[in-house]
C-alpha cells in the first residue's frame, strides 16, 4: 500500500493559511489558546453546559446569542450585562426579555470547580454565543479569549449605546461604526440575531396603524399580512411571541434575507435592509443573486462575531475575574 504525502509547497501553503487564520482571530488583548495551560477544558465545559440547557429549553440559544450582542455594545464585551441589581444593564428595558443567564452561571460554577479564578464571565459568554449558533445548525468559529470582566454596569448606558430596531438604518449603522464595525458587519450581525422571537407589541403598529395612518404598512407582503394579524390581533396580548425569521426561527440560516426580498420582514428596521441603498446590495449578495459576488452567510457571521467580541475588551488594569458572574468581586 502506498501513501501520497503532501508536497513541500502544499505544506508551506497550509502553514501560511493557518498563520493567517490565527492572525485574523487575534483581537484587542485576546488570542486563541489563551487558557491552553491554565484551564484547557474551558471550551468543552461551556459547550456541554450550553448543550444540556438547550436540550431542556431551546430558547436559550437565541437568548445567549443576543445577550452577547447586547453586552458588547455597552461597556464592551466584559460581561457587564450579567450583573444583578436595580440599576444595572440587566435591568434596562431593552434587556428585559434576554434569556440564558442561568447557563452562564452554571458554566461558571463548573469552571470554578476545575480552575478557580481563571476564566472570566465575559469569555464564557463569548463561547456560549458561539456554541448556541452551532446548536441551531449554524457554523462554528474560533473564539479568541482573554477578556476580563468589567467593573461597571449601568442601565443608563444601554439606551445610548445599544442599536435599536426603532432607529433608522443610518442611526444603527452609526452605532456599529462607533464600535469599529462596518456596514457588512451590520447587515451580517442583524441577520444572525433574528433567530428567536419578539413580542407583538414591538411591531403591531405595522399591522394596523402604520405611521398613524390607521392602515397596515404597505411594504408588508399582502399574503403575509393576514398571517401576522392572526398571530397578533389588534386588541390581543401584546406580550405574545412571534418568530423574527418566519419559517426558520429555530434554525440558523440565511432565510432571513429571503424573507426581506419577499417583503416578509417582521421588524420595519429589518425590512428596510432590503430597500436601503447601502444595505440592499449586501442582502442580495447573501442570497447569491446572479451577477453579484456572493457571500457565505455562516462564514461571514463568524468573522463579524469575532470582530464584535473584541469591542472594548478589558485588560488586567481595568477588569477582573469574577467569582460569580452576577456580582462584582
PDB file of C-alpha atoms in Angstrom:
ATOM      1  CA  UNK A   1       0.000   0.000   0.000  1.00  0.00           C
ATOM      2  CA  UNK A   2       1.362   3.407  -0.955  1.00  0.00           C
ATOM      3  CA  UNK A   3       0.621   6.822   0.540  1.00  0.00           C
ATOM      4  CA  UNK A   4       0.558  10.215  -1.154  1.00  0.00           C
ATOM      5  CA  UNK A   5       2.231  12.636   1.201  1.00  0.00           C
ATOM      6  CA  UNK A   6       1.622  16.373   0.681  1.00  0.00           C
ATOM      7  CA  UNK A   7       4.343  18.185  -1.202  1.00  0.00           C
ATOM      8  CA  UNK A   8       6.643  20.672   0.488  1.00  0.00           C
ATOM      9  CA  UNK A   9       4.869  23.514  -1.339  1.00  0.00           C
ATOM     10  CA  UNK A  10       1.483  22.276  -0.150  1.00  0.00           C
ATOM     11  CA  UNK A  11       2.710  22.106   3.438  1.00  0.00           C
ATOM     12  CA  UNK A  12       4.051  25.644   3.218  1.00  0.00           C
ATOM     13  CA  UNK A  13       0.713  26.872   1.865  1.00  0.00           C
ATOM     14  CA  UNK A  14      -1.153  25.135   4.700  1.00  0.00           C
ATOM     15  CA  UNK A  15       1.134  26.700   7.296  1.00  0.00           C
ATOM     16  CA  UNK A  16       0.676  30.134   5.745  1.00  0.00           C
ATOM     17  CA  UNK A  17      -3.110  29.730   5.792  1.00  0.00           C
ATOM     18  CA  UNK A  18      -3.029  28.635   9.418  1.00  0.00           C
ATOM     19  CA  UNK A  19      -0.887  31.626  10.305  1.00  0.00           C
ATOM     20  CA  UNK A  20      -3.319  33.924   8.505  1.00  0.00           C
ATOM     21  CA  UNK A  21      -6.270  32.339  10.315  1.00  0.00           C
ATOM     22  CA  UNK A  22      -4.549  32.793  13.661  1.00  0.00           C
ATOM     23  CA  UNK A  23      -3.844  36.429  12.865  1.00  0.00           C
ATOM     24  CA  UNK A  24      -7.477  37.010  11.886  1.00  0.00           C
ATOM     25  CA  UNK A  25      -8.783  35.773  15.235  1.00  0.00           C
ATOM     26  CA  UNK A  26      -6.418  37.827  17.313  1.00  0.00           C
ATOM     27  CA  UNK A  27      -8.098  40.851  18.769  1.00  0.00           C
ATOM     28  CA  UNK A  28      -7.706  43.653  21.247  1.00  0.00           C
ATOM     29  CA  UNK A  29      -5.982  41.808  24.077  1.00  0.00           C
ATOM     30  CA  UNK A  30      -7.424  38.402  23.152  1.00  0.00           C
ATOM     31  CA  UNK A  31      -5.872  35.380  21.495  1.00  0.00           C
ATOM     32  CA  UNK A  32      -6.617  31.810  20.562  1.00  0.00           C
ATOM     33  CA  UNK A  33      -5.445  29.285  23.140  1.00  0.00           C
ATOM     34  CA  UNK A  34      -5.429  31.798  25.989  1.00  0.00           C
ATOM     35  CA  UNK A  35      -6.409  29.109  28.539  1.00  0.00           C
ATOM     36  CA  UNK A  36      -4.473  26.221  26.991  1.00  0.00           C
ATOM     37  CA  UNK A  37      -2.297  25.784  30.071  1.00  0.00           C
ATOM     38  CA  UNK A  38      -4.396  27.383  32.825  1.00  0.00           C
ATOM     39  CA  UNK A  39      -7.795  25.827  32.033  1.00  0.00           C
ATOM     40  CA  UNK A  40      -7.600  23.533  28.996  1.00  0.00           C
ATOM     41  CA  UNK A  41     -11.157  22.200  29.431  1.00  0.00           C
ATOM     42  CA  UNK A  42     -12.844  25.585  29.264  1.00  0.00           C
ATOM     43  CA  UNK A  43     -14.366  25.160  25.804  1.00  0.00           C
ATOM     44  CA  UNK A  44     -15.622  21.621  26.374  1.00  0.00           C
ATOM     45  CA  UNK A  45     -17.200  22.583  29.708  1.00  0.00           C
ATOM     46  CA  UNK A  46     -19.011  25.604  28.256  1.00  0.00           C
ATOM     47  CA  UNK A  47     -20.087  23.622  25.209  1.00  0.00           C
ATOM     48  CA  UNK A  48     -21.542  20.740  27.220  1.00  0.00           C
ATOM     49  CA  UNK A  49     -23.295  23.162  29.579  1.00  0.00           C
ATOM     50  CA  UNK A  50     -24.937  25.097  26.751  1.00  0.00           C
ATOM     51  CA  UNK A  51     -25.964  21.841  25.069  1.00  0.00           C
ATOM     52  CA  UNK A  52     -27.517  20.497  28.263  1.00  0.00           C
ATOM     53  CA  UNK A  53     -29.616  23.611  28.815  1.00  0.00           C
ATOM     54  CA  UNK A  54     -30.509  23.813  25.123  1.00  0.00           C
ATOM     55  CA  UNK A  55     -31.899  20.285  25.183  1.00  0.00           C
ATOM     56  CA  UNK A  56     -34.226  21.296  28.020  1.00  0.00           C
ATOM     57  CA  UNK A  57     -35.069  24.740  26.641  1.00  0.00           C
ATOM     58  CA  UNK A  58     -34.100  25.593  23.023  1.00  0.00           C
ATOM     59  CA  UNK A  59     -34.930  29.277  23.590  1.00  0.00           C
ATOM     60  CA  UNK A  60     -31.669  29.723  25.496  1.00  0.00           C
ATOM     61  CA  UNK A  61     -29.767  29.577  22.178  1.00  0.00           C
ATOM     62  CA  UNK A  62     -31.074  32.829  20.672  1.00  0.00           C
ATOM     63  CA  UNK A  63     -31.089  34.284  24.183  1.00  0.00           C
ATOM     64  CA  UNK A  64     -27.365  33.727  24.697  1.00  0.00           C
ATOM     65  CA  UNK A  65     -26.501  34.990  21.224  1.00  0.00           C
ATOM     66  CA  UNK A  66     -28.494  38.171  21.775  1.00  0.00           C
ATOM     67  CA  UNK A  67     -27.086  38.589  25.282  1.00  0.00           C
ATOM     68  CA  UNK A  68     -23.534  38.641  23.915  1.00  0.00           C
ATOM     69  CA  UNK A  69     -24.568  41.236  21.336  1.00  0.00           C
ATOM     70  CA  UNK A  70     -26.221  43.430  23.982  1.00  0.00           C
ATOM     71  CA  UNK A  71     -23.207  43.070  26.271  1.00  0.00           C
ATOM     72  CA  UNK A  72     -20.614  44.096  23.693  1.00  0.00           C
ATOM     73  CA  UNK A  73     -22.344  47.308  22.653  1.00  0.00           C
ATOM     74  CA  UNK A  74     -22.449  48.635  26.233  1.00  0.00           C
ATOM     75  CA  UNK A  75     -19.136  48.954  28.112  1.00  0.00           C
ATOM     76  CA  UNK A  76     -17.603  46.466  25.649  1.00  0.00           C
ATOM     77  CA  UNK A  77     -17.534  42.655  25.792  1.00  0.00           C
ATOM     78  CA  UNK A  78     -16.930  42.479  29.527  1.00  0.00           C
ATOM     79  CA  UNK A  79     -19.873  40.561  30.979  1.00  0.00           C
ATOM     80  CA  UNK A  80     -21.369  43.738  32.447  1.00  0.00           C
ATOM     81  CA  UNK A  81     -24.821  42.607  31.306  1.00  0.00           C
ATOM     82  CA  UNK A  82     -24.645  39.685  33.755  1.00  0.00           C
ATOM     83  CA  UNK A  83     -24.621  41.841  36.910  1.00  0.00           C
ATOM     84  CA  UNK A  84     -27.742  41.738  39.102  1.00  0.00           C
ATOM     85  CA  UNK A  85     -29.224  44.934  40.501  1.00  0.00           C
ATOM     86  CA  UNK A  86     -31.952  47.514  40.129  1.00  0.00           C
ATOM     87  CA  UNK A  87     -29.897  49.927  38.028  1.00  0.00           C
ATOM     88  CA  UNK A  88     -27.653  47.581  36.051  1.00  0.00           C
ATOM     89  CA  UNK A  89     -27.609  46.786  32.340  1.00  0.00           C
ATOM     90  CA  UNK A  90     -29.648  43.653  33.012  1.00  0.00           C
ATOM     91  CA  UNK A  91     -32.480  45.789  34.413  1.00  0.00           C
ATOM     92  CA  UNK A  92     -32.707  48.108  31.384  1.00  0.00           C
ATOM     93  CA  UNK A  93     -35.800  47.836  29.187  1.00  0.00           C
ATOM     94  CA  UNK A  94     -34.131  46.507  26.004  1.00  0.00           C
ATOM     95  CA  UNK A  95     -32.613  43.653  28.040  1.00  0.00           C
ATOM     96  CA  UNK A  96     -35.838  42.647  29.750  1.00  0.00           C
ATOM     97  CA  UNK A  97     -36.526  39.605  27.583  1.00  0.00           C
ATOM     98  CA  UNK A  98     -32.996  38.209  27.396  1.00  0.00           C
ATOM     99  CA  UNK A  99     -32.647  34.559  28.364  1.00  0.00           C
ATOM    100  CA  UNK A 100     -29.819  32.251  29.384  1.00  0.00           C
ATOM    101  CA  UNK A 101     -28.294  33.840  32.482  1.00  0.00           C
ATOM    102  CA  UNK A 102     -28.603  30.513  34.291  1.00  0.00           C
ATOM    103  CA  UNK A 103     -26.474  28.870  31.577  1.00  0.00           C
ATOM    104  CA  UNK A 104     -23.588  31.266  32.198  1.00  0.00           C
ATOM    105  CA  UNK A 105     -23.894  30.805  35.971  1.00  0.00           C
ATOM    106  CA  UNK A 106     -23.879  27.022  35.565  1.00  0.00           C
ATOM    107  CA  UNK A 107     -20.787  27.051  33.342  1.00  0.00           C
ATOM    108  CA  UNK A 108     -19.018  29.446  35.705  1.00  0.00           C
ATOM    109  CA  UNK A 109     -19.698  27.195  38.700  1.00  0.00           C
ATOM    110  CA  UNK A 110     -18.251  24.179  36.894  1.00  0.00           C
ATOM    111  CA  UNK A 111     -15.181  26.112  35.770  1.00  0.00           C
ATOM    112  CA  UNK A 112     -14.569  27.438  39.267  1.00  0.00           C
ATOM    113  CA  UNK A 113     -14.502  23.835  40.490  1.00  0.00           C
ATOM    114  CA  UNK A 114     -11.871  22.895  37.893  1.00  0.00           C
ATOM    115  CA  UNK A 115      -9.777  26.058  37.605  1.00  0.00           C
ATOM    116  CA  UNK A 116     -10.856  28.643  40.199  1.00  0.00           C
ATOM    117  CA  UNK A 117     -10.302  32.327  39.485  1.00  0.00           C
ATOM    118  CA  UNK A 118      -9.065  31.751  35.942  1.00  0.00           C
ATOM    119  CA  UNK A 119     -11.871  32.068  33.349  1.00  0.00           C
ATOM    120  CA  UNK A 120     -13.777  35.335  33.000  1.00  0.00           C
ATOM    121  CA  UNK A 121     -17.545  35.508  32.672  1.00  0.00           C
ATOM    122  CA  UNK A 122     -17.027  37.609  29.537  1.00  0.00           C
ATOM    123  CA  UNK A 123     -15.148  34.747  27.872  1.00  0.00           C
ATOM    124  CA  UNK A 124     -17.810  32.249  28.967  1.00  0.00           C
ATOM    125  CA  UNK A 125     -20.473  34.408  27.319  1.00  0.00           C
ATOM    126  CA  UNK A 126     -18.464  34.700  24.085  1.00  0.00           C
ATOM    127  CA  UNK A 127     -18.083  30.905  23.950  1.00  0.00           C
ATOM    128  CA  UNK A 128     -21.734  30.299  24.823  1.00  0.00           C
ATOM    129  CA  UNK A 129     -22.867  32.570  21.983  1.00  0.00           C
ATOM    130  CA  UNK A 130     -20.728  30.605  19.518  1.00  0.00           C
ATOM    131  CA  UNK A 131     -21.971  27.258  20.828  1.00  0.00           C
ATOM    132  CA  UNK A 132     -25.588  28.450  20.619  1.00  0.00           C
ATOM    133  CA  UNK A 133     -25.197  29.115  16.911  1.00  0.00           C
ATOM    134  CA  UNK A 134     -23.644  25.678  16.365  1.00  0.00           C
ATOM    135  CA  UNK A 135     -26.561  24.021  18.200  1.00  0.00           C
ATOM    136  CA  UNK A 136     -29.048  25.697  15.876  1.00  0.00           C
ATOM    137  CA  UNK A 137     -27.337  24.330  12.755  1.00  0.00           C
ATOM    138  CA  UNK A 138     -25.027  27.271  12.205  1.00  0.00           C
ATOM    139  CA  UNK A 139     -21.299  27.106  11.576  1.00  0.00           C
ATOM    140  CA  UNK A 140     -18.815  27.337  14.411  1.00  0.00           C
ATOM    141  CA  UNK A 141     -15.816  29.661  14.623  1.00  0.00           C
ATOM    142  CA  UNK A 142     -12.643  30.055  16.655  1.00  0.00           C
ATOM    143  CA  UNK A 143     -13.131  32.321  19.682  1.00  0.00           C
ATOM    144  CA  UNK A 144     -10.079  34.291  20.852  1.00  0.00           C
ATOM    145  CA  UNK A 145     -10.130  34.688  24.635  1.00  0.00           C
ATOM    146  CA  UNK A 146      -8.509  36.668  27.397  1.00  0.00           C
ATOM    147  CA  UNK A 147     -11.284  39.164  28.217  1.00  0.00           C
ATOM    148  CA  UNK A 148     -11.544  40.481  31.746  1.00  0.00           C
ATOM    149  CA  UNK A 149     -14.853  41.165  33.460  1.00  0.00           C
ATOM    150  CA  UNK A 150     -15.816  44.823  33.713  1.00  0.00           C
ATOM    151  CA  UNK A 151     -16.376  46.689  36.950  1.00  0.00           C
ATOM    152  CA  UNK A 152     -19.213  48.938  35.719  1.00  0.00           C
ATOM    153  CA  UNK A 153     -22.815  48.082  34.811  1.00  0.00           C
ATOM    154  CA  UNK A 154     -25.324  50.918  34.454  1.00  0.00           C
ATOM    155  CA  UNK A 155     -28.819  50.861  32.964  1.00  0.00           C
ATOM    156  CA  UNK A 156     -28.420  54.422  31.699  1.00  0.00           C
ATOM    157  CA  UNK A 157     -25.635  53.316  29.332  1.00  0.00           C
ATOM    158  CA  UNK A 158     -27.888  50.887  27.474  1.00  0.00           C
ATOM    159  CA  UNK A 159     -30.211  53.247  25.609  1.00  0.00           C
ATOM    160  CA  UNK A 160     -27.432  55.481  24.342  1.00  0.00           C
ATOM    161  CA  UNK A 161     -25.210  52.659  23.086  1.00  0.00           C
ATOM    162  CA  UNK A 162     -27.373  49.711  22.057  1.00  0.00           C
ATOM    163  CA  UNK A 163     -28.691  49.855  18.464  1.00  0.00           C
ATOM    164  CA  UNK A 164     -32.491  49.949  18.428  1.00  0.00           C
ATOM    165  CA  UNK A 165     -34.893  48.493  15.839  1.00  0.00           C
ATOM    166  CA  UNK A 166     -36.800  51.761  16.113  1.00  0.00           C
ATOM    167  CA  UNK A 167     -33.845  53.736  14.794  1.00  0.00           C
ATOM    168  CA  UNK A 168     -33.184  54.458  11.143  1.00  0.00           C
ATOM    169  CA  UNK A 169     -30.712  52.394   9.143  1.00  0.00           C
ATOM    170  CA  UNK A 170     -28.254  55.303   9.229  1.00  0.00           C
ATOM    171  CA  UNK A 171     -28.558  55.662  13.011  1.00  0.00           C
ATOM    172  CA  UNK A 172     -27.933  51.963  13.534  1.00  0.00           C
ATOM    173  CA  UNK A 173     -25.008  51.943  11.116  1.00  0.00           C
ATOM    174  CA  UNK A 174     -23.508  54.849  13.014  1.00  0.00           C
ATOM    175  CA  UNK A 175     -23.649  52.937  16.298  1.00  0.00           C
ATOM    176  CA  UNK A 176     -21.976  49.971  14.641  1.00  0.00           C
ATOM    177  CA  UNK A 177     -19.325  52.228  13.125  1.00  0.00           C
ATOM    178  CA  UNK A 178     -18.581  53.719  16.540  1.00  0.00           C
ATOM    179  CA  UNK A 179     -17.675  50.195  17.680  1.00  0.00           C
ATOM    180  CA  UNK A 180     -15.406  49.563  14.693  1.00  0.00           C
ATOM    181  CA  UNK A 181     -17.951  47.528  12.727  1.00  0.00           C
ATOM    182  CA  UNK A 182     -18.667  48.328   9.070  1.00  0.00           C
ATOM    183  CA  UNK A 183     -21.866  48.101   7.024  1.00  0.00           C
ATOM    184  CA  UNK A 184     -21.252  44.464   6.123  1.00  0.00           C
ATOM    185  CA  UNK A 185     -20.833  43.607   9.806  1.00  0.00           C
ATOM    186  CA  UNK A 186     -24.079  45.467  10.489  1.00  0.00           C
ATOM    187  CA  UNK A 187     -26.114  43.518   7.930  1.00  0.00           C
ATOM    188  CA  UNK A 188     -24.462  40.226   8.871  1.00  0.00           C
ATOM    189  CA  UNK A 189     -24.979  40.555  12.609  1.00  0.00           C
ATOM    190  CA  UNK A 190     -28.569  41.757  12.262  1.00  0.00           C
ATOM    191  CA  UNK A 191     -29.255  38.754  10.046  1.00  0.00           C
ATOM    192  CA  UNK A 192     -27.838  36.350  12.604  1.00  0.00           C
ATOM    193  CA  UNK A 193     -29.651  37.825  15.574  1.00  0.00           C
ATOM    194  CA  UNK A 194     -33.108  37.261  14.088  1.00  0.00           C
ATOM    195  CA  UNK A 195     -33.158  33.676  15.278  1.00  0.00           C
ATOM    196  CA  UNK A 196     -35.790  33.528  18.015  1.00  0.00           C
ATOM    197  CA  UNK A 197     -38.886  35.633  18.649  1.00  0.00           C
ATOM    198  CA  UNK A 198     -40.148  39.098  19.510  1.00  0.00           C
ATOM    199  CA  UNK A 199     -43.342  40.332  21.157  1.00  0.00           C
ATOM    200  CA  UNK A 200     -46.374  41.569  19.210  1.00  0.00           C
ATOM    201  CA  UNK A 201     -46.298  44.955  20.934  1.00  0.00           C
ATOM    202  CA  UNK A 202     -42.946  45.751  19.327  1.00  0.00           C
ATOM    203  CA  UNK A 203     -44.237  45.719  15.725  1.00  0.00           C
ATOM    204  CA  UNK A 204     -48.057  45.659  15.933  1.00  0.00           C
ATOM    205  CA  UNK A 205     -48.399  49.243  14.674  1.00  0.00           C
ATOM    206  CA  UNK A 206     -47.145  47.983  11.312  1.00  0.00           C
ATOM    207  CA  UNK A 207     -50.165  45.701  11.117  1.00  0.00           C
ATOM    208  CA  UNK A 208     -52.918  48.185  11.954  1.00  0.00           C
ATOM    209  CA  UNK A 209     -51.768  51.799  12.268  1.00  0.00           C
ATOM    210  CA  UNK A 210     -48.545  52.341  10.369  1.00  0.00           C
ATOM    211  CA  UNK A 211     -47.239  55.873  10.899  1.00  0.00           C
ATOM    212  CA  UNK A 212     -50.641  56.851  12.397  1.00  0.00           C
ATOM    213  CA  UNK A 213     -52.401  56.213   9.082  1.00  0.00           C
ATOM    214  CA  UNK A 214     -54.944  53.770  10.503  1.00  0.00           C
ATOM    215  CA  UNK A 215     -53.803  51.279   7.870  1.00  0.00           C
ATOM    216  CA  UNK A 216     -51.178  48.483   7.679  1.00  0.00           C
ATOM    217  CA  UNK A 217     -47.656  49.077   6.417  1.00  0.00           C
ATOM    218  CA  UNK A 218     -47.947  48.783   2.620  1.00  0.00           C
ATOM    219  CA  UNK A 219     -44.451  47.260   2.439  1.00  0.00           C
ATOM    220  CA  UNK A 220     -45.705  44.027   4.066  1.00  0.00           C
ATOM    221  CA  UNK A 221     -46.474  41.264   1.564  1.00  0.00           C
ATOM    222  CA  UNK A 222     -50.261  41.125   1.094  1.00  0.00           C
ATOM    223  CA  UNK A 223     -50.380  37.356   1.633  1.00  0.00           C
ATOM    224  CA  UNK A 224     -48.258  37.615   4.788  1.00  0.00           C
ATOM    225  CA  UNK A 225     -50.250  40.372   6.495  1.00  0.00           C
ATOM    226  CA  UNK A 226     -53.286  38.209   7.464  1.00  0.00           C
ATOM    227  CA  UNK A 227     -50.939  35.637   8.993  1.00  0.00           C
ATOM    228  CA  UNK A 228     -49.324  38.277  11.190  1.00  0.00           C
ATOM    229  CA  UNK A 229     -52.665  39.810  12.118  1.00  0.00           C
ATOM    230  CA  UNK A 230     -53.934  36.378  13.173  1.00  0.00           C
ATOM    231  CA  UNK A 231     -50.885  35.951  15.391  1.00  0.00           C
ATOM    232  CA  UNK A 232     -51.115  39.484  16.773  1.00  0.00           C
ATOM    233  CA  UNK A 233     -54.765  40.670  16.961  1.00  0.00           C
ATOM    234  CA  UNK A 234     -55.156  44.433  17.281  1.00  0.00           C
ATOM    235  CA  UNK A 235     -56.545  44.188  20.811  1.00  0.00           C
ATOM    236  CA  UNK A 236     -54.752  40.964  21.711  1.00  0.00           C
ATOM    237  CA  UNK A 237     -51.985  40.130  24.158  1.00  0.00           C
ATOM    238  CA  UNK A 238     -49.042  42.361  23.302  1.00  0.00           C
ATOM    239  CA  UNK A 239     -46.608  40.014  25.023  1.00  0.00           C
ATOM    240  CA  UNK A 240     -47.358  37.120  22.662  1.00  0.00           C
ATOM    241  CA  UNK A 241     -44.177  35.981  20.909  1.00  0.00           C
ATOM    242  CA  UNK A 242     -43.772  35.841  17.136  1.00  0.00           C
ATOM    243  CA  UNK A 243     -40.863  34.447  15.110  1.00  0.00           C
ATOM    244  CA  UNK A 244     -38.451  37.129  13.881  1.00  0.00           C
ATOM    245  CA  UNK A 245     -37.492  34.944  10.939  1.00  0.00           C
ATOM    246  CA  UNK A 246     -40.749  33.477   9.644  1.00  0.00           C
ATOM    247  CA  UNK A 247     -40.416  29.757   8.974  1.00  0.00           C
ATOM    248  CA  UNK A 248     -36.929  29.447  10.408  1.00  0.00           C
ATOM    249  CA  UNK A 249     -36.976  30.837  13.937  1.00  0.00           C
ATOM    250  CA  UNK A 250     -35.253  27.766  15.398  1.00  0.00           C
ATOM    251  CA  UNK A 251     -32.617  27.307  12.723  1.00  0.00           C
ATOM    252  CA  UNK A 252     -29.564  29.429  11.956  1.00  0.00           C
ATOM    253  CA  UNK A 253     -29.520  30.077   8.215  1.00  0.00           C
ATOM    254  CA  UNK A 254     -29.869  32.849   5.654  1.00  0.00           C
ATOM    255  CA  UNK A 255     -33.649  32.581   5.186  1.00  0.00           C
ATOM    256  CA  UNK A 256     -33.989  35.959   6.903  1.00  0.00           C
ATOM    257  CA  UNK A 257     -32.575  37.623   3.792  1.00  0.00           C
ATOM    258  CA  UNK A 258     -35.009  35.785   1.514  1.00  0.00           C
ATOM    259  CA  UNK A 259     -37.853  36.973   3.733  1.00  0.00           C
ATOM    260  CA  UNK A 260     -36.685  40.548   3.255  1.00  0.00           C
ATOM    261  CA  UNK A 261     -36.696  40.077  -0.515  1.00  0.00           C
ATOM    262  CA  UNK A 262     -40.242  38.682  -0.271  1.00  0.00           C
ATOM    263  CA  UNK A 263     -41.423  41.613   1.939  1.00  0.00           C
ATOM    264  CA  UNK A 264     -41.837  39.315   4.925  1.00  0.00           C
ATOM    265  CA  UNK A 265     -39.560  41.043   7.419  1.00  0.00           C
ATOM    266  CA  UNK A 266     -41.134  41.331  10.875  1.00  0.00           C
ATOM    267  CA  UNK A 267     -39.469  44.497  12.104  1.00  0.00           C
ATOM    268  CA  UNK A 268     -39.596  47.596   9.909  1.00  0.00           C
ATOM    269  CA  UNK A 269     -35.901  48.175  10.566  1.00  0.00           C
ATOM    270  CA  UNK A 270     -35.190  44.684   9.202  1.00  0.00           C
ATOM    271  CA  UNK A 271     -37.323  45.181   6.093  1.00  0.00           C
ATOM    272  CA  UNK A 272     -35.535  48.450   5.380  1.00  0.00           C
ATOM    273  CA  UNK A 273     -32.318  46.487   4.845  1.00  0.00           C
ATOM    274  CA  UNK A 274     -33.829  45.449   1.502  1.00  0.00           C
ATOM    275  CA  UNK A 275     -34.866  48.937   0.413  1.00  0.00           C
ATOM    276  CA  UNK A 276     -31.917  50.965   1.723  1.00  0.00           C
ATOM    277  CA  UNK A 277     -29.354  51.636  -0.994  1.00  0.00           C
ATOM    278  CA  UNK A 278     -26.378  50.988   1.278  1.00  0.00           C
ATOM    279  CA  UNK A 279     -27.563  47.601   2.542  1.00  0.00           C
ATOM    280  CA  UNK A 280     -29.601  46.114  -0.329  1.00  0.00           C
ATOM    281  CA  UNK A 281     -26.514  45.017  -2.232  1.00  0.00           C
ATOM    282  CA  UNK A 282     -25.227  43.074   0.784  1.00  0.00           C
ATOM    283  CA  UNK A 283     -28.584  41.345   1.306  1.00  0.00           C
ATOM    284  CA  UNK A 284     -28.588  40.377  -2.368  1.00  0.00           C
ATOM    285  CA  UNK A 285     -25.040  39.029  -2.087  1.00  0.00           C
ATOM    286  CA  UNK A 286     -26.047  36.822   0.852  1.00  0.00           C
ATOM    287  CA  UNK A 287     -28.852  35.488  -1.340  1.00  0.00           C
ATOM    288  CA  UNK A 288     -26.417  34.718  -4.136  1.00  0.00           C
ATOM    289  CA  UNK A 289     -28.367  36.733  -6.676  1.00  0.00           C
ATOM    290  CA  UNK A 290     -26.908  36.293 -10.159  1.00  0.00           C
ATOM    291  CA  UNK A 291     -24.445  38.906 -11.268  1.00  0.00           C
ATOM    292  CA  UNK A 292     -23.160  39.698  -7.789  1.00  0.00           C
ATOM    293  CA  UNK A 293     -20.168  38.390  -5.888  1.00  0.00           C
ATOM    294  CA  UNK A 294     -21.800  36.079  -3.368  1.00  0.00           C
ATOM    295  CA  UNK A 295     -21.215  35.984   0.377  1.00  0.00           C
ATOM    296  CA  UNK A 296     -21.496  32.841   2.501  1.00  0.00           C
ATOM    297  CA  UNK A 297     -23.561  33.902   5.476  1.00  0.00           C
ATOM    298  CA  UNK A 298     -22.289  31.369   8.018  1.00  0.00           C
ATOM    299  CA  UNK A 299     -18.655  32.220   7.233  1.00  0.00           C
ATOM    300  CA  UNK A 300     -19.174  35.983   7.311  1.00  0.00           C
ATOM    301  CA  UNK A 301     -21.198  35.752  10.510  1.00  0.00           C
ATOM    302  CA  UNK A 302     -18.313  34.053  12.309  1.00  0.00           C
ATOM    303  CA  UNK A 303     -15.907  36.759  11.137  1.00  0.00           C
ATOM    304  CA  UNK A 304     -18.218  39.562  12.252  1.00  0.00           C
ATOM    305  CA  UNK A 305     -18.815  37.878  15.606  1.00  0.00           C
ATOM    306  CA  UNK A 306     -15.073  37.729  16.242  1.00  0.00           C
ATOM    307  CA  UNK A 307     -14.811  41.441  15.429  1.00  0.00           C
ATOM    308  CA  UNK A 308     -17.756  42.250  17.669  1.00  0.00           C
ATOM    309  CA  UNK A 309     -16.447  40.099  20.525  1.00  0.00           C
ATOM    310  CA  UNK A 310     -13.326  42.269  20.676  1.00  0.00           C
ATOM    311  CA  UNK A 311     -15.164  45.543  21.291  1.00  0.00           C
ATOM    312  CA  UNK A 312     -13.843  47.308  24.383  1.00  0.00           C
ATOM    313  CA  UNK A 313     -12.023  44.290  25.819  1.00  0.00           C
ATOM    314  CA  UNK A 314     -10.876  44.962  29.385  1.00  0.00           C
ATOM    315  CA  UNK A 315      -7.298  44.271  30.445  1.00  0.00           C
ATOM    316  CA  UNK A 316      -5.766  43.404  33.807  1.00  0.00           C
ATOM    317  CA  UNK A 317      -5.662  47.044  34.875  1.00  0.00           C
ATOM    318  CA  UNK A 318      -9.356  47.812  34.303  1.00  0.00           C
ATOM    319  CA  UNK A 319     -11.009  44.430  34.732  1.00  0.00           C
ATOM    320  CA  UNK A 320     -11.282  41.410  36.997  1.00  0.00           C
ATOM    321  CA  UNK A 321     -12.122  37.704  37.028  1.00  0.00           C
ATOM    322  CA  UNK A 322     -15.418  37.474  38.887  1.00  0.00           C
ATOM    323  CA  UNK A 323     -16.091  34.651  41.303  1.00  0.00           C
ATOM    324  CA  UNK A 324     -19.796  34.908  40.486  1.00  0.00           C
ATOM    325  CA  UNK A 325     -20.928  36.281  37.136  1.00  0.00           C
ATOM    326  CA  UNK A 326     -23.894  38.150  38.627  1.00  0.00           C
ATOM    327  CA  UNK A 327     -21.875  40.228  41.088  1.00  0.00           C
ATOM    328  CA  UNK A 328     -18.676  42.243  41.165  1.00  0.00           C
ATOM    329  CA  UNK A 329     -15.887  40.867  43.374  1.00  0.00           C
TER     330      UNK A 329
END
